[in-house]
Amino acid sequence: MAEEGPTRPRIAAEDRGPGAGKYAPNMAPTRKSAAAFSFGKKAGKDISKIDDSPGPKYGVADVMTTKGAVRNPQFSLSGRHKDPIPFNTPGPGSYQVEKCNVPGERRSSAFVMGMRTRYRKKDQVPAPSQYSLPTTLGSKLTTSNMKSSRAFGFNSKPKKGGYDEDLAGTPGPNNYATHNDDSTRVRAPIPSLATRTYIPGDPTQKPGPGAHSPEKVTIHKPRGPGFAIGVKHSEYTTPLIVE
């Protein structure tokens, strides 16, 4: 009988039997079942996205420690205090020794004006200035039983009936004009002021000694060479070549 070699183990995928879903066991309860628990309803959204916790957003002060707040002394600038009012000691000029009476010396009585006293109900009587007496002067006394005397007044100056009224209507001295003596006598010569006259002469302007420059005359004298600055030419201009 031949010996068989070692065999490899079989895997579950090589078995062709029916799976667990092939069987339909009787679901009718035949025994007392134990307590059954479920995992609830499946969440529709990601739990990490619907978390309403605030998270690490609290601003903890730097002075807070596990043992409480540790603070350094703090100072602030308050308003300026008012200067204390010192005691104003009176000087020698504050005293009036001349008004002090000598003790034991006789002096006359002194009176002072006190405050005005309050009025009483029985003192509310009209003063003398509250009465207005009727006038007794003039020619029109309407509020008095006295007989008025004659009154005289100054009226305007009348144009007619006055002592200076001109009944004839003769002209006054100012209505006559001044008499011209030239109309009845020989008229004297009358001089007048004419325009200024000029002496006739040559009006042309003559040059003076300062108008001439004899040092610049070199026609009959030898002189050195003279140079003049001409026009600047461009480097790009073609020169004129004459053969």
PDB file of C-alpha atoms in Angstrom:
ATOM      1  CA  MET A   1       0.000   0.000   0.000  1.00  0.00           C
ATOM      2  CA  ALA A   2       1.516   3.299  -1.058  1.00  0.00           C
ATOM      3  CA  GLU A   3       1.941   6.047   1.455  1.00  0.00           C
ATOM      4  CA  GLU A   4       0.104   9.327   0.803  1.00  0.00           C
ATOM      5  CA  GLY A   5       2.008  12.593   0.941  1.00  0.00           C
ATOM      6  CA  PRO A   6       1.194  15.481   3.159  1.00  0.00           C
ATOM      7  CA  THR A   7      -1.993  17.278   2.236  1.00  0.00           C
ATOM      8  CA  ARG A   8      -2.695  21.016   2.549  1.00  0.00           C
ATOM      9  CA  PRO A   9      -5.538  22.169   4.728  1.00  0.00           C
ATOM     10  CA  ARG A  10      -8.843  23.001   3.086  1.00  0.00           C
ATOM     11  CA  ILE A  11     -10.202  26.507   3.156  1.00  0.00           C
ATOM     12  CA  ALA A  12     -13.791  27.458   3.600  1.00  0.00           C
ATOM     13  CA  ALA A  13     -14.010  28.894   0.070  1.00  0.00           C
ATOM     14  CA  GLU A  14     -13.594  25.371  -1.374  1.00  0.00           C
ATOM     15  CA  ASP A  15     -16.752  24.140   0.308  1.00  0.00           C
ATOM     16  CA  ARG A  16     -19.754  24.457  -1.993  1.00  0.00           C
ATOM     17  CA  GLY A  17     -22.381  24.036   0.644  1.00  0.00           C
ATOM     18  CA  PRO A  18     -25.273  26.565   1.143  1.00  0.00           C
ATOM     19  CA  GLY A  19     -24.604  29.687   3.136  1.00  0.00           C
ATOM     20  CA  ALA A  20     -26.234  30.924   6.243  1.00  0.00           C
ATOM     21  CA  GLY A  21     -28.830  32.864   4.303  1.00  0.00           C
ATOM     22  CA  LYS A  22     -30.095  29.680   2.658  1.00  0.00           C
ATOM     23  CA  TYR A  23     -31.834  28.462   5.769  1.00  0.00           C
ATOM     24  CA  ALA A  24     -35.137  29.809   6.940  1.00  0.00           C
ATOM     25  CA  PRO A  25     -35.469  28.720  10.558  1.00  0.00           C
ATOM     26  CA  ASN A  26     -38.775  28.869  12.292  1.00  0.00           C
ATOM     27  CA  MET A  27     -38.938  32.316  13.891  1.00  0.00           C
ATOM     28  CA  ALA A  28     -41.746  31.408  16.179  1.00  0.00           C
ATOM     29  CA  PRO A  29     -40.490  31.841  19.760  1.00  0.00           C
ATOM     30  CA  THR A  30     -40.302  28.555  21.530  1.00  0.00           C
ATOM     31  CA  ARG A  31     -38.257  29.687  24.449  1.00  0.00           C
ATOM     32  CA  LYS A  32     -38.149  32.681  26.705  1.00  0.00           C
ATOM     33  CA  SER A  33     -35.893  35.195  25.060  1.00  0.00           C
ATOM     34  CA  ALA A  34     -33.398  37.326  26.908  1.00  0.00           C
ATOM     35  CA  ALA A  35     -33.292  41.080  26.816  1.00  0.00           C
ATOM     36  CA  ALA A  36     -32.376  42.441  23.407  1.00  0.00           C
ATOM     37  CA  PHE A  37     -30.720  45.830  22.803  1.00  0.00           C
ATOM     38  CA  SER A  38     -30.486  47.899  19.621  1.00  0.00           C
ATOM     39  CA  PHE A  39     -28.090  50.610  18.508  1.00  0.00           C
ATOM     40  CA  GLY A  40     -30.771  53.177  17.659  1.00  0.00           C
ATOM     41  CA  LYS A  41     -31.290  55.069  14.423  1.00  0.00           C
ATOM     42  CA  LYS A  42     -28.446  55.697  12.102  1.00  0.00           C
ATOM     43  CA  ALA A  43     -27.339  59.275  12.062  1.00  0.00           C
ATOM     44  CA  GLY A  44     -28.046  61.012   8.779  1.00  0.00           C
ATOM     45  CA  LYS A  45     -25.014  63.362   8.972  1.00  0.00           C
ATOM     46  CA  ASP A  46     -21.496  63.191  10.201  1.00  0.00           C
ATOM     47  CA  ILE A  47     -21.457  63.484  13.972  1.00  0.00           C
ATOM     48  CA  SER A  48     -18.321  65.581  13.850  1.00  0.00           C
ATOM     49  CA  LYS A  49     -20.160  68.208  11.782  1.00  0.00           C
ATOM     50  CA  ILE A  50     -23.262  68.502  13.953  1.00  0.00           C
ATOM     51  CA  ASP A  51     -21.401  68.776  17.225  1.00  0.00           C
ATOM     52  CA  ASP A  52     -22.680  71.916  18.939  1.00  0.00           C
ATOM     53  CA  SER A  53     -20.015  72.118  21.586  1.00  0.00           C
ATOM     54  CA  PRO A  54     -18.189  75.506  21.590  1.00  0.00           C
ATOM     55  CA  GLY A  55     -14.719  74.010  21.434  1.00  0.00           C
ATOM     56  CA  PRO A  56     -11.526  75.713  22.574  1.00  0.00           C
ATOM     57  CA  LYS A  57     -12.728  79.254  21.955  1.00  0.00           C
ATOM     58  CA  TYR A  58     -12.574  80.628  25.470  1.00  0.00           C
ATOM     59  CA  GLY A  59     -10.087  83.457  25.973  1.00  0.00           C
ATOM     60  CA  VAL A  60      -8.338  82.674  29.193  1.00  0.00           C
ATOM     61  CA  ALA A  61      -6.327  85.565  30.556  1.00  0.00           C
ATOM     62  CA  ASP A  62      -2.578  85.169  30.956  1.00  0.00           C
ATOM     63  CA  VAL A  63      -2.797  85.894  34.653  1.00  0.00           C
ATOM     64  CA  MET A  64      -4.963  82.832  35.319  1.00  0.00           C
ATOM     65  CA  THR A  65      -3.188  79.782  36.651  1.00  0.00           C
ATOM     66  CA  THR A  66      -4.310  76.538  38.219  1.00  0.00           C
ATOM     67  CA  LYS A  67      -4.105  78.205  41.610  1.00  0.00           C
ATOM     68  CA  GLY A  68      -5.921  81.393  40.694  1.00  0.00           C
ATOM     69  CA  ALA A  69      -5.025  84.750  39.200  1.00  0.00           C
ATOM     70  CA  VAL A  70      -1.521  86.066  39.642  1.00  0.00           C
ATOM     71  CA  ARG A  71      -1.369  89.799  38.953  1.00  0.00           C
ATOM     72  CA  ASN A  72       1.320  92.404  39.315  1.00  0.00           C
ATOM     73  CA  PRO A  73       0.504  95.723  40.938  1.00  0.00           C
ATOM     74  CA  GLN A  74      -1.260  98.075  38.517  1.00  0.00           C
ATOM     75  CA  PHE A  75      -1.225 101.865  38.588  1.00  0.00           C
ATOM     76  CA  SER A  76      -3.417 104.469  36.882  1.00  0.00           C
ATOM     77  CA  LEU A  77      -3.276 108.249  36.435  1.00  0.00           C
ATOM     78  CA  SER A  78      -6.075 110.024  38.230  1.00  0.00           C
ATOM     79  CA  GLY A  79      -7.084 113.666  38.135  1.00  0.00           C
ATOM     80  CA  ARG A  80      -4.941 116.366  39.616  1.00  0.00           C
ATOM     81  CA  HIS A  81      -5.688 117.075  43.245  1.00  0.00           C
ATOM     82  CA  LYS A  82      -6.534 120.593  44.276  1.00  0.00           C
ATOM     83  CA  ASP A  83      -3.877 122.502  46.091  1.00  0.00           C
ATOM     84  CA  PRO A  84      -4.546 122.662  49.801  1.00  0.00           C
ATOM     85  CA  ILE A  85      -5.573 126.119  50.933  1.00  0.00           C
ATOM     86  CA  PRO A  86      -2.951 127.297  53.380  1.00  0.00           C
ATOM     87  CA  PHE A  87      -3.794 129.397  56.359  1.00  0.00           C
ATOM     88  CA  ASN A  88      -3.700 133.040  55.326  1.00  0.00           C
ATOM     89  CA  THR A  89      -2.073 134.795  58.212  1.00  0.00           C
ATOM     90  CA  PRO A  90      -3.014 138.521  58.289  1.00  0.00           C
ATOM     91  CA  GLY A  91      -0.149 140.975  57.912  1.00  0.00           C
ATOM     92  CA  PRO A  92       0.494 144.130  59.889  1.00  0.00           C
ATOM     93  CA  GLY A  93      -1.459 146.206  57.351  1.00  0.00           C
ATOM     94  CA  SER A  94      -4.665 144.269  58.022  1.00  0.00           C
ATOM     95  CA  TYR A  95      -5.071 145.815  61.441  1.00  0.00           C
ATOM     96  CA  GLN A  96      -6.442 149.349  61.995  1.00  0.00           C
ATOM     97  CA  VAL A  97      -5.146 150.363  65.368  1.00  0.00           C
ATOM     98  CA  GLU A  98      -6.286 153.966  64.974  1.00  0.00           C
ATOM     99  CA  LYS A  99      -9.933 152.845  65.087  1.00  0.00           C
ATOM    100  CA  CYS A 100      -9.531 151.044  68.392  1.00  0.00           C
ATOM    101  CA  ASN A 101     -10.628 153.026  71.413  1.00  0.00           C
ATOM    102  CA  VAL A 102      -8.378 153.353  74.384  1.00  0.00           C
ATOM    103  CA  PRO A 103      -9.788 151.347  77.262  1.00  0.00           C
ATOM    104  CA  GLY A 104     -11.228 153.620  79.976  1.00  0.00           C
ATOM    105  CA  GLU A 105     -11.317 156.735  77.757  1.00  0.00           C
ATOM    106  CA  ARG A 106     -14.595 158.626  77.361  1.00  0.00           C
ATOM    107  CA  ARG A 107     -16.000 158.777  73.808  1.00  0.00           C
ATOM    108  CA  SER A 108     -19.147 159.991  72.140  1.00  0.00           C
ATOM    109  CA  SER A 109     -21.998 157.730  71.232  1.00  0.00           C
ATOM    110  CA  ALA A 110     -21.738 155.914  67.900  1.00  0.00           C
ATOM    111  CA  PHE A 111     -24.576 154.850  65.693  1.00  0.00           C
ATOM    112  CA  VAL A 112     -24.675 152.316  62.911  1.00  0.00           C
ATOM    113  CA  MET A 113     -27.135 151.699  60.095  1.00  0.00           C
ATOM    114  CA  GLY A 114     -28.707 148.310  60.513  1.00  0.00           C
ATOM    115  CA  MET A 115     -30.734 146.260  58.130  1.00  0.00           C
ATOM    116  CA  ARG A 116     -34.143 147.341  56.970  1.00  0.00           C
ATOM    117  CA  THR A 117     -36.920 146.033  59.155  1.00  0.00           C
ATOM    118  CA  ARG A 118     -39.766 144.014  57.760  1.00  0.00           C
ATOM    119  CA  TYR A 119     -43.038 145.736  56.992  1.00  0.00           C
ATOM    120  CA  ARG A 120     -46.024 145.108  59.158  1.00  0.00           C
ATOM    121  CA  LYS A 121     -49.558 144.833  57.852  1.00  0.00           C
ATOM    122  CA  LYS A 122     -50.532 148.096  59.469  1.00  0.00           C
ATOM    123  CA  ASP A 123     -47.566 149.900  57.905  1.00  0.00           C
ATOM    124  CA  GLN A 124     -48.772 149.376  54.308  1.00  0.00           C
ATOM    125  CA  VAL A 125     -49.933 152.928  53.798  1.00  0.00           C
ATOM    126  CA  PRO A 126     -49.181 155.002  50.652  1.00  0.00           C
ATOM    127  CA  ALA A 127     -46.144 157.231  50.733  1.00  0.00           C
ATOM    128  CA  PRO A 128     -46.304 160.996  50.062  1.00  0.00           C
ATOM    129  CA  SER A 129     -44.985 160.447  46.522  1.00  0.00           C
ATOM    130  CA  GLN A 130     -48.016 158.354  45.668  1.00  0.00           C
ATOM    131  CA  TYR A 131     -50.290 161.417  45.627  1.00  0.00           C
ATOM    132  CA  SER A 132     -50.546 163.577  42.468  1.00  0.00           C
ATOM    133  CA  LEU A 133     -51.800 167.119  43.074  1.00  0.00           C
ATOM    134  CA  PRO A 134     -53.468 168.988  40.201  1.00  0.00           C
ATOM    135  CA  THR A 135     -51.433 171.670  38.485  1.00  0.00           C
ATOM    136  CA  THR A 136     -52.067 175.305  39.429  1.00  0.00           C
ATOM    137  CA  LEU A 137     -50.105 176.957  36.601  1.00  0.00           C
ATOM    138  CA  GLY A 138     -51.211 177.780  33.082  1.00  0.00           C
ATOM    139  CA  SER A 139     -54.436 178.804  31.417  1.00  0.00           C
ATOM    140  CA  LYS A 140     -56.040 175.380  31.094  1.00  0.00           C
ATOM    141  CA  LEU A 141     -56.823 174.145  34.596  1.00  0.00           C
ATOM    142  CA  THR A 142     -59.203 171.277  34.028  1.00  0.00           C
ATOM    143  CA  THR A 143     -58.642 169.366  37.246  1.00  0.00           C
ATOM    144  CA  SER A 144     -58.635 172.293  39.643  1.00  0.00           C
ATOM    145  CA  ASN A 145     -61.307 174.678  40.904  1.00  0.00           C
ATOM    146  CA  MET A 146     -58.885 177.601  40.906  1.00  0.00           C
ATOM    147  CA  LYS A 147     -59.190 180.434  38.404  1.00  0.00           C
ATOM    148  CA  SER A 148     -56.353 180.477  35.951  1.00  0.00           C
ATOM    149  CA  SER A 149     -54.433 183.626  35.095  1.00  0.00           C
ATOM    150  CA  ARG A 150     -53.608 184.957  31.685  1.00  0.00           C
ATOM    151  CA  ALA A 151     -51.017 183.058  29.686  1.00  0.00           C
ATOM    152  CA  PHE A 152     -48.780 184.427  26.958  1.00  0.00           C
ATOM    153  CA  GLY A 153     -46.982 182.487  24.232  1.00  0.00           C
ATOM    154  CA  PHE A 154     -44.605 183.133  21.342  1.00  0.00           C
ATOM    155  CA  ASN A 155     -46.176 182.553  17.952  1.00  0.00           C
ATOM    156  CA  SER A 156     -44.555 182.503  14.508  1.00  0.00           C
ATOM    157  CA  LYS A 157     -43.831 185.722  12.665  1.00  0.00           C
ATOM    158  CA  PRO A 158     -46.770 186.788  10.462  1.00  0.00           C
ATOM    159  CA  LYS A 159     -46.164 187.603   6.831  1.00  0.00           C
ATOM    160  CA  LYS A 160     -48.893 190.207   6.653  1.00  0.00           C
ATOM    161  CA  GLY A 161     -49.623 192.931   9.112  1.00  0.00           C
ATOM    162  CA  GLY A 162     -46.080 193.059  10.481  1.00  0.00           C
ATOM    163  CA  TYR A 163     -43.917 196.088  10.933  1.00  0.00           C
ATOM    164  CA  ASP A 164     -41.597 194.968   8.126  1.00  0.00           C
ATOM    165  CA  GLU A 165     -44.324 194.247   5.594  1.00  0.00           C
ATOM    166  CA  ASP A 166     -43.428 195.729   2.170  1.00  0.00           C
ATOM    167  CA  LEU A 167     -46.688 197.026   0.789  1.00  0.00           C
ATOM    168  CA  ALA A 168     -45.091 198.717  -2.247  1.00  0.00           C
ATOM    169  CA  GLY A 169     -43.063 195.697  -3.295  1.00  0.00           C
ATOM    170  CA  THR A 170     -39.897 197.687  -4.044  1.00  0.00           C
ATOM    171  CA  PRO A 171     -36.747 195.729  -4.928  1.00  0.00           C
ATOM    172  CA  GLY A 172     -33.897 195.502  -2.464  1.00  0.00           C
ATOM    173  CA  PRO A 173     -30.228 196.400  -2.969  1.00  0.00           C
ATOM    174  CA  ASN A 174     -29.321 192.856  -3.946  1.00  0.00           C
ATOM    175  CA  ASN A 175     -31.644 192.900  -6.930  1.00  0.00           C
ATOM    176  CA  TYR A 176     -29.357 195.347  -8.842  1.00  0.00           C
ATOM    177  CA  ALA A 177     -26.297 194.104 -10.780  1.00  0.00           C
ATOM    178  CA  THR A 178     -22.834 195.699 -10.550  1.00  0.00           C
ATOM    179  CA  HIS A 179     -22.303 198.619 -12.936  1.00  0.00           C
ATOM    180  CA  ASN A 180     -19.769 198.012 -15.729  1.00  0.00           C
ATOM    181  CA  ASP A 181     -17.503 201.055 -15.992  1.00  0.00           C
ATOM    182  CA  ASP A 182     -16.194 199.999 -19.426  1.00  0.00           C
ATOM    183  CA  SER A 183     -19.548 200.848 -20.946  1.00  0.00           C
ATOM    184  CA  THR A 184     -19.313 204.553 -19.994  1.00  0.00           C
ATOM    185  CA  ARG A 185     -15.540 205.147 -19.752  1.00  0.00           C
ATOM    186  CA  VAL A 186     -12.413 204.364 -21.800  1.00  0.00           C
ATOM    187  CA  ARG A 187     -11.462 200.801 -21.204  1.00  0.00           C
ATOM    188  CA  ALA A 188      -7.984 200.195 -19.842  1.00  0.00           C
ATOM    189  CA  PRO A 189      -5.666 197.607 -21.419  1.00  0.00           C
ATOM    190  CA  ILE A 190      -6.311 194.054 -20.274  1.00  0.00           C
ATOM    191  CA  PRO A 191      -3.221 191.805 -20.251  1.00  0.00           C
ATOM    192  CA  SER A 192      -3.543 188.008 -20.662  1.00  0.00           C
ATOM    193  CA  LEU A 193      -1.261 184.969 -20.191  1.00  0.00           C
ATOM    194  CA  ALA A 194      -0.312 183.246 -23.468  1.00  0.00           C
ATOM    195  CA  THR A 195       1.547 179.996 -24.048  1.00  0.00           C
ATOM    196  CA  ARG A 196       5.302 179.758 -23.570  1.00  0.00           C
ATOM    197  CA  THR A 197       7.418 180.618 -26.643  1.00  0.00           C
ATOM    198  CA  TYR A 198      10.729 179.026 -27.635  1.00  0.00           C
ATOM    199  CA  ILE A 199      13.802 180.598 -29.233  1.00  0.00           C
ATOM    200  CA  PRO A 200      14.102 179.462 -32.885  1.00  0.00           C
ATOM    201  CA  GLY A 201      17.162 177.312 -33.628  1.00  0.00           C
ATOM    202  CA  ASP A 202      18.412 173.956 -34.975  1.00  0.00           C
ATOM    203  CA  PRO A 203      16.443 171.138 -33.273  1.00  0.00           C
ATOM    204  CA  THR A 204      18.826 168.360 -34.360  1.00  0.00           C
ATOM    205  CA  GLN A 205      20.786 166.540 -31.614  1.00  0.00           C
ATOM    206  CA  LYS A 206      24.594 166.945 -31.716  1.00  0.00           C
ATOM    207  CA  PRO A 207      26.830 164.195 -30.281  1.00  0.00           C
ATOM    208  CA  GLY A 208      28.907 165.142 -27.302  1.00  0.00           C
ATOM    209  CA  PRO A 209      32.511 164.174 -26.413  1.00  0.00           C
ATOM    210  CA  GLY A 210      31.393 160.988 -24.687  1.00  0.00           C
ATOM    211  CA  ALA A 211      29.646 159.678 -27.786  1.00  0.00           C
ATOM    212  CA  HIS A 212      33.002 159.068 -29.593  1.00  0.00           C
ATOM    213  CA  SER A 213      35.331 156.092 -28.919  1.00  0.00           C
ATOM    214  CA  PRO A 214      38.737 156.929 -30.481  1.00  0.00           C
ATOM    215  CA  GLU A 215      40.406 153.908 -28.835  1.00  0.00           C
ATOM    216  CA  LYS A 216      38.368 151.587 -31.073  1.00  0.00           C
ATOM    217  CA  VAL A 217      39.621 153.158 -34.322  1.00  0.00           C
ATOM    218  CA  THR A 218      42.176 150.805 -35.970  1.00  0.00           C
ATOM    219  CA  ILE A 219      41.993 151.816 -39.611  1.00  0.00           C
ATOM    220  CA  HIS A 220      45.349 153.631 -39.681  1.00  0.00           C
ATOM    221  CA  LYS A 221      46.988 151.609 -36.878  1.00  0.00           C
ATOM    222  CA  PRO A 222      48.381 148.044 -36.798  1.00  0.00           C
ATOM    223  CA  ARG A 223      46.318 145.522 -34.867  1.00  0.00           C
ATOM    224  CA  GLY A 224      46.487 141.831 -33.891  1.00  0.00           C
ATOM    225  CA  PRO A 225      44.483 139.023 -35.418  1.00  0.00           C
ATOM    226  CA  GLY A 226      40.832 138.880 -34.479  1.00  0.00           C
ATOM    227  CA  PHE A 227      38.775 135.743 -34.072  1.00  0.00           C
ATOM    228  CA  ALA A 228      35.047 135.300 -34.040  1.00  0.00           C
ATOM    229  CA  ILE A 229      32.856 132.412 -32.924  1.00  0.00           C
ATOM    230  CA  GLY A 230      30.822 131.069 -35.816  1.00  0.00           C
ATOM    231  CA  VAL A 231      27.794 128.808 -36.027  1.00  0.00           C
ATOM    232  CA  LYS A 232      28.147 125.259 -34.626  1.00  0.00           C
ATOM    233  CA  HIS A 233      27.925 122.633 -37.394  1.00  0.00           C
ATOM    234  CA  SER A 234      26.478 119.159 -36.988  1.00  0.00           C
ATOM    235  CA  GLU A 235      28.705 116.077 -37.277  1.00  0.00           C
ATOM    236  CA  TYR A 236      26.142 114.410 -39.531  1.00  0.00           C
ATOM    237  CA  THR A 237      26.088 117.143 -42.164  1.00  0.00           C
ATOM    238  CA  THR A 238      27.919 116.291 -45.388  1.00  0.00           C
ATOM    239  CA  PRO A 239      30.670 118.853 -45.993  1.00  0.00           C
ATOM    240  CA  LEU A 240      30.797 120.745 -49.248  1.00  0.00           C
ATOM    241  CA  ILE A 241      33.653 119.409 -51.425  1.00  0.00           C
ATOM    242  CA  VAL A 242      34.664 121.618 -54.349  1.00  0.00           C
ATOM    243  CA  GLU A 243      37.014 120.095 -56.982  1.00  0.00           C
TER     244      GLU A 243
END
